[in-house]
Coordinates of C-alpha atoms (C1' of nucleotides) in Angstrom, one line a residue:
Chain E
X1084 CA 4.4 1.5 14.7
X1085 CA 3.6 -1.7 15.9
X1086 CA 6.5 -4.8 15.8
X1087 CA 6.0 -7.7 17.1
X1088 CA 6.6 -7.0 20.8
X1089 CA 3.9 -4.6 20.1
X1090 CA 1.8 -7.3 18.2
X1091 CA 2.5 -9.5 21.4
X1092 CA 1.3 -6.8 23.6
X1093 CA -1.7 -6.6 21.5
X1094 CA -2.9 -10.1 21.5
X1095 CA -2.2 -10.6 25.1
X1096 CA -4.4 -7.8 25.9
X1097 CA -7.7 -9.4 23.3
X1098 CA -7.1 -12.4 25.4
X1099 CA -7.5 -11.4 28.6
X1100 CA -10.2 -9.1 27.7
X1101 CA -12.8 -10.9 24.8
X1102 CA -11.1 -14.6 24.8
X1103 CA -14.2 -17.0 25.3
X1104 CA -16.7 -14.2 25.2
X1105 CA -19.0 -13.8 22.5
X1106 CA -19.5 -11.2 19.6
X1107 CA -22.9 -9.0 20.2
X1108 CA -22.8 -7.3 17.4
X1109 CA -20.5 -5.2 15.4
X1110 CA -20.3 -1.6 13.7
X1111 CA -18.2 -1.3 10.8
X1112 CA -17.2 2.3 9.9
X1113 CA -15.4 1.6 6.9
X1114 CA -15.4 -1.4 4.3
X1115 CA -12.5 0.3 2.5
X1116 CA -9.8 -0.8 4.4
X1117 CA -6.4 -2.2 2.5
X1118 CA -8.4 -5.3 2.1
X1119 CA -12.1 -4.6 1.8
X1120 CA -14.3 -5.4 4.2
X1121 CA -17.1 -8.2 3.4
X1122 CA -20.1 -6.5 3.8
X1123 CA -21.7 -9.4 5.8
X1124 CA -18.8 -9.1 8.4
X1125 CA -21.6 -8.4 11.0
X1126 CA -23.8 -11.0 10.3
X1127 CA -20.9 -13.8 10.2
X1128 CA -19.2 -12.8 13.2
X1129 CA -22.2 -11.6 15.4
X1130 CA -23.1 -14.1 18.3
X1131 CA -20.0 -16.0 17.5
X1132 CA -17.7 -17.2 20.4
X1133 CA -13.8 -16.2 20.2
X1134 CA -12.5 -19.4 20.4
X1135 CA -8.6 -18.5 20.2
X1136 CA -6.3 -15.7 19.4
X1137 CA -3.2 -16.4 18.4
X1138 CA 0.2 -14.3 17.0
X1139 CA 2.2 -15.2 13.2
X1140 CA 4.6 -12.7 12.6
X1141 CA 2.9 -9.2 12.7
X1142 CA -0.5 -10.6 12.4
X1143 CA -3.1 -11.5 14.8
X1144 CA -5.5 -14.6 13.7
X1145 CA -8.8 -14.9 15.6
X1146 CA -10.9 -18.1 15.8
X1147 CA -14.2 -16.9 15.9
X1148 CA -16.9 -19.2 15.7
X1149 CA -16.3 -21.6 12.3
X1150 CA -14.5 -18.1 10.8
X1151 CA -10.8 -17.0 11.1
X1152 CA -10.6 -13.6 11.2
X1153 CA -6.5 -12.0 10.0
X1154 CA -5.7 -8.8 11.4
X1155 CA -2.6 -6.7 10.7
X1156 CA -2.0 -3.2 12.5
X1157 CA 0.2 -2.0 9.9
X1158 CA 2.1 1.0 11.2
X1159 CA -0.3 3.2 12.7
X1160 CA -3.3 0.6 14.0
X1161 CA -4.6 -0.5 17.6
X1162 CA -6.9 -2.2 19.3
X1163 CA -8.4 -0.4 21.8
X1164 CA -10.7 -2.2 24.7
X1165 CA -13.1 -0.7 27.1
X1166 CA -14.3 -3.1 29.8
X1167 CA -18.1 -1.2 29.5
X1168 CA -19.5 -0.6 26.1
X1169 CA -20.3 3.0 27.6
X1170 CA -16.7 3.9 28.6
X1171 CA -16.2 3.9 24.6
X1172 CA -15.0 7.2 23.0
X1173 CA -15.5 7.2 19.3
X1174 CA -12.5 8.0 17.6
X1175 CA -12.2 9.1 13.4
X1176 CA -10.6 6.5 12.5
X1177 CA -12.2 3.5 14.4
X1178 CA -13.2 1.5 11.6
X1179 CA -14.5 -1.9 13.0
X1180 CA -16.1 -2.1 16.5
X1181 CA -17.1 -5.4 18.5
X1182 CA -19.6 -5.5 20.6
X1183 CA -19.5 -8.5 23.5
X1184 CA -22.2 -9.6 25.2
X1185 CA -20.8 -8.9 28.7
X1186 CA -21.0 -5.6 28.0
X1187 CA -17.1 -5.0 26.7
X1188 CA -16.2 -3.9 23.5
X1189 CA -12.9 -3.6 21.2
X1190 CA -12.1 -1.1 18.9
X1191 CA -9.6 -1.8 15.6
X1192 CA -8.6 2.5 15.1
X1193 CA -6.2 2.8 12.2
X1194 CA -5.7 6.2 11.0
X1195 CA -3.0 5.4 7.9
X1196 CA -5.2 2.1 6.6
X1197 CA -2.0 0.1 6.2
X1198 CA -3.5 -2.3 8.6
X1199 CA -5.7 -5.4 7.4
X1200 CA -8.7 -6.9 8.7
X1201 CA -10.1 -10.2 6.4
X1202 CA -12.2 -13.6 6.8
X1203 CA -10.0 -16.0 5.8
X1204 CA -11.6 -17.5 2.6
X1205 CA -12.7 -14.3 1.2
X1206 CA -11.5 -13.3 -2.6
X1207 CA -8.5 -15.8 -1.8
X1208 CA -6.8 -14.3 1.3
X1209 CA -6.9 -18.2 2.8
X1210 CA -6.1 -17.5 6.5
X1211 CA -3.1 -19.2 5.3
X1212 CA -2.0 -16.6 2.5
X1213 CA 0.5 -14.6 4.4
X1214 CA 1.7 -17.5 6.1
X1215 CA 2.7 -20.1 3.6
X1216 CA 6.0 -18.2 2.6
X1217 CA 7.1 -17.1 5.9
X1218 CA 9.9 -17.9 8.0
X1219 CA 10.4 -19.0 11.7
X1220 CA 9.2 -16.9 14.3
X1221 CA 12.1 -14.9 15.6
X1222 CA 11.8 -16.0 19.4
X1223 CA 11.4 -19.6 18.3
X1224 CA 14.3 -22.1 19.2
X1225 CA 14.0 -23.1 14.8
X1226 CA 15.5 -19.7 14.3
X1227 CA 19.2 -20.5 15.0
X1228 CA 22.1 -19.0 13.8
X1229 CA 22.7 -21.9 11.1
X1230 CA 19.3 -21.7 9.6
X1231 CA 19.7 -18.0 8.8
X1232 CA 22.8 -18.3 8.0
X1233 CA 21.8 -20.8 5.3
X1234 CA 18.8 -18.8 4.5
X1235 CA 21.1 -15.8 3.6
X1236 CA 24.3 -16.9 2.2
X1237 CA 23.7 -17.3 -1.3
X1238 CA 21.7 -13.7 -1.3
X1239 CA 23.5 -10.7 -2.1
X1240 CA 21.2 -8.4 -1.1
X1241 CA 22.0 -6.3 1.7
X1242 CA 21.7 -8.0 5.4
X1243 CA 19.2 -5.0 6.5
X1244 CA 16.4 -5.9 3.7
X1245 CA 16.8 -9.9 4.1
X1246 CA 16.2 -9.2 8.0
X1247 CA 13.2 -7.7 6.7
X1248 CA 11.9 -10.4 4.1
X1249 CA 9.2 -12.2 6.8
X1250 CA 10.3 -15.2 4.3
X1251 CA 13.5 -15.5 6.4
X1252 CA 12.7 -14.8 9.7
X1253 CA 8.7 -13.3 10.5
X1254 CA 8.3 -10.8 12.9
X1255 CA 11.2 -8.6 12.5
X1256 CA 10.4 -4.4 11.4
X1257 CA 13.2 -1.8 10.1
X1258 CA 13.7 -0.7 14.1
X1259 CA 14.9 -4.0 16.0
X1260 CA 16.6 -4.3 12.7
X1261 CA 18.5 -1.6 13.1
X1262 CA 19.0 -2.7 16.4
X1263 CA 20.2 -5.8 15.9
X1264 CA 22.7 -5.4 13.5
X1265 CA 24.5 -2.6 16.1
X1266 CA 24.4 -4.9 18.6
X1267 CA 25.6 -7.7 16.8
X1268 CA 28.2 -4.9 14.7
X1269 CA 27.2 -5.8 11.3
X1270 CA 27.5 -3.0 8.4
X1271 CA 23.4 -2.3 7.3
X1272 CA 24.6 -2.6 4.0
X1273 CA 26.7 -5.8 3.7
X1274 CA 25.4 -8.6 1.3
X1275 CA 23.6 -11.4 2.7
X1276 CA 26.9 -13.1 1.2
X1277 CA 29.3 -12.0 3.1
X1278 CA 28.2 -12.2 6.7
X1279 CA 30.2 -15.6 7.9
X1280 CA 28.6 -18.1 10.3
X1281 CA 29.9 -16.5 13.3
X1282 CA 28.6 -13.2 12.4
X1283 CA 25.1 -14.9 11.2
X1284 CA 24.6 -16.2 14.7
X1285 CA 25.7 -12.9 16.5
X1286 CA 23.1 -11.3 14.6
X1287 CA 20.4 -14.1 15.6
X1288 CA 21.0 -13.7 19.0
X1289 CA 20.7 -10.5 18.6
X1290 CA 17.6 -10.3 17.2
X1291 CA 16.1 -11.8 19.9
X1292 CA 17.2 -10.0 23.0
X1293 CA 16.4 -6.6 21.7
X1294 CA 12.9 -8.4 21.0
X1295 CA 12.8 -10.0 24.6
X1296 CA 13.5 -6.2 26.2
X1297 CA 11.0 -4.7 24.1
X1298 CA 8.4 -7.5 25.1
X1299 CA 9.5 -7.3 28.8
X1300 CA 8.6 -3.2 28.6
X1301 CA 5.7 -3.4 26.9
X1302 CA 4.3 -6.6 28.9
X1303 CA 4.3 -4.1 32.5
X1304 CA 1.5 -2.0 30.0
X1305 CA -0.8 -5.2 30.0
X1306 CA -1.9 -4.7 33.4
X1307 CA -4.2 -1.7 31.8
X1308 CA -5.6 -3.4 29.4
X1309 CA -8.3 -0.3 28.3
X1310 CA -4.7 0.9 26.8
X1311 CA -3.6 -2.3 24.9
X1312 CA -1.9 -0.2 22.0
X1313 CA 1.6 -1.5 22.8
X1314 CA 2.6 2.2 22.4
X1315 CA 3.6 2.0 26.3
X1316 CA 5.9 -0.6 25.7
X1317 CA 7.6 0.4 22.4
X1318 CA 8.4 4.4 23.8
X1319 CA 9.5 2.6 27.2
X1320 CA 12.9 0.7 25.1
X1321 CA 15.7 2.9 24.5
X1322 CA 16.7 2.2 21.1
X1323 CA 21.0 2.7 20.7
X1324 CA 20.8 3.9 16.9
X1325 CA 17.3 3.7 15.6
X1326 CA 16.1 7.6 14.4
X1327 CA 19.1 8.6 16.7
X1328 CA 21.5 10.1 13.6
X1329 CA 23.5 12.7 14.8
X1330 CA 23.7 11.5 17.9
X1331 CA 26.9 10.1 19.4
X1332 CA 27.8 6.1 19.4
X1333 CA 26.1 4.9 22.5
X1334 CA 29.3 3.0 23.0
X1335 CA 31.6 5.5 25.2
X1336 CA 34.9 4.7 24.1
X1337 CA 33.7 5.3 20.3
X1338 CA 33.3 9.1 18.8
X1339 CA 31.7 8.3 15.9
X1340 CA 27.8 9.7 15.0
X1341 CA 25.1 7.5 14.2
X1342 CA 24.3 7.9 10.8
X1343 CA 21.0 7.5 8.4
X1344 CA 21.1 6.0 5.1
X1345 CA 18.3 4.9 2.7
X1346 CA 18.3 1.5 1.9
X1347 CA 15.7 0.1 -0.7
X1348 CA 13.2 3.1 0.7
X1349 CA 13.9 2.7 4.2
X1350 CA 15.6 4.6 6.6
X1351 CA 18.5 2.4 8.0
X1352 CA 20.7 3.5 11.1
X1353 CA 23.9 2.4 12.3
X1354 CA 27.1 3.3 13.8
X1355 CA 30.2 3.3 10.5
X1356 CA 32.6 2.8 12.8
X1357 CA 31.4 -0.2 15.5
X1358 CA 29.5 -1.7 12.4
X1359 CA 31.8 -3.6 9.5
Chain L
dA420 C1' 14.8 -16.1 -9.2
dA421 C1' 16.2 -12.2 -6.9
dG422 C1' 16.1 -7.5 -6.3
dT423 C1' 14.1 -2.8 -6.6
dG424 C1' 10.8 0.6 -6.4
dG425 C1' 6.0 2.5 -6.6
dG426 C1' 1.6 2.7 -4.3
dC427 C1' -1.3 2.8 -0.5
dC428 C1' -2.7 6.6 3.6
dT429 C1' -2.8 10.3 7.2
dG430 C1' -0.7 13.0 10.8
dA431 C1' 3.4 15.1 12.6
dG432 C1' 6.9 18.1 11.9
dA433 C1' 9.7 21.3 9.2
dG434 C1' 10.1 25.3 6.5
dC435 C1' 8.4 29.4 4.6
Chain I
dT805 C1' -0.5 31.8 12.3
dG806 C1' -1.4 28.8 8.4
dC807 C1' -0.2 26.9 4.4
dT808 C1' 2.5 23.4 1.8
dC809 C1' 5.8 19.9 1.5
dT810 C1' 8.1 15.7 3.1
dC811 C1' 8.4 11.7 5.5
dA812 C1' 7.3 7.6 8.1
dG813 C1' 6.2 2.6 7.8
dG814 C1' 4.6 -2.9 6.2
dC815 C1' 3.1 -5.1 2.8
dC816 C1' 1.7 -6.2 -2.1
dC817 C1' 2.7 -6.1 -6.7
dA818 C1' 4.7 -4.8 -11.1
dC819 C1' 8.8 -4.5 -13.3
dT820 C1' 13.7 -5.4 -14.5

DNA sequence: AAGTGGGCCTGAGAGC
DNA sequence: TGCTCTCAGGCCCACT
């Protein structure tokens, strides 16, 4: 399930592979994706250079030619690259393939279809649609302990789903979550209320080391770049409570057992006793 | 306005 | 073994 260090890992990856190159052709496998597919996609995009790839939040915008193409993995999508058109292994659920003319080619494979893949300008997904209402990227010296502590502190949901809202802060799924409010010892299930200044930076600073460790793993995968799924880097990071209940407190001089609860449909994981 | 919950989708895993 | 059931997750959107 990609997250942003996974996202990261991702673009990376494009760049060093297809950034500069240009679009052959492309084979589209399925136009029914969460956002449909234009059905022109090939001829827009075909002999068009990729100018830039860049990373907002969980999404992956590509400058190709005068288009901007929006992708989103969703939970169960990657890109898969193949230096050589003819070390490509068709898998079911590849469902757009590009075709460079130096012989590479990239794969988007996403088996649940939560992922996205649109031309900005299409039935009003601007390229700027899932941006305008998003927050500061969590890595980003603007994210500070003050401006999500002002962001929150008149909210009383509970501090697991505002971590979530990409309005607050973009880039943050239910797992580093998880693991940021253990690491910072905030109850999941506070309201966005109570959490005082000093606890609001806590969990910012948070947030962003247990990002900056998963990045770090999944950055060592980059060097294969045939394998830029990110799933390297994500299975590499230890998580201290996330899908761990049962389990003991990773903290050794606390007995407690890390519990699940459901939060607004999610599973949320914590420790009851190093948490308040 | 803010918060909640359903829907989307398939594969993995559990339980029988 | 093989079937059925449940669950996972990000995001959008409808509803309260």
């Amino acid at each position: 399930m990609p997250e942003l260090p996974e996202v990261e890992t991702v673009k990376g990856g494009l760049e060093r592979a297809v950034l500069g190159g240009r679009i052959k052709g492309l084979r589209v496998n399925r136009y029914d994706l969460r956002i449909p597919v234009p059905q022109d996609l090939g001829q827009r995009l075909s002999a068009q250079t990729i100018h830039e790839i860049s990373r907002r939040g969980k999404y992956i915008i590509m400058h190709i030619g005068d288009s901007y193409a929006v992708l989103h993995l969703g939970m169960s999508g990657r890109i898969r690259i193949f230096a050589a058109a003819s070390d490509y292994e068709a898998r079911k659920h590849d469902h757009i393939i590009f075709e460079m003319e130096d012989g590479g080619l990239f794969a988007f494979e996403d088996p649940r279809r939560f992922g996205m893949f649109y031309l900005a300008g299409d039935d009003g997904w601007a390229v700027e649609r899932p941006f305008s209402q998003m927050g500061p990227e969590p890595l980003d010296d603007e994210w500070t302990g003050t401006h999500f502590y002002n962001a929150i502190n008149k909210r009383k949901a509970p501090i697991k789903g505002l971590l979530l809202d990409q309005a607050i802060v973009a880039g943050l799924g239910n797992i580093y979550v998880c693991e940021a409010l253990y690491g910072a010892g905030v109850d999941p299930r506070r309201g966005g209320d109570s959490i005082s200044k000093a606890e609001a930076d806590k969990i910012v600073v948070q947030s962003k080391q247990v990002l900056e460790r998963a990045i770090a793993a999944g950055g060592s995968t980059l060097r294969d770049y045939q394998k830029t799924d990110g799933s390297l880097g994500y299975f590499q990071y230890g998580f201290q409570v996330y899908d761990r209940d049962g389990h003991d407190c990773p903290l050794a001089e606390c007995n407690q057992k890390i519990l699940r609860i459901v939060q607004a449909g999610r599973s949320t994981f914590y420790c009851p006793s190093c948490q308040k």
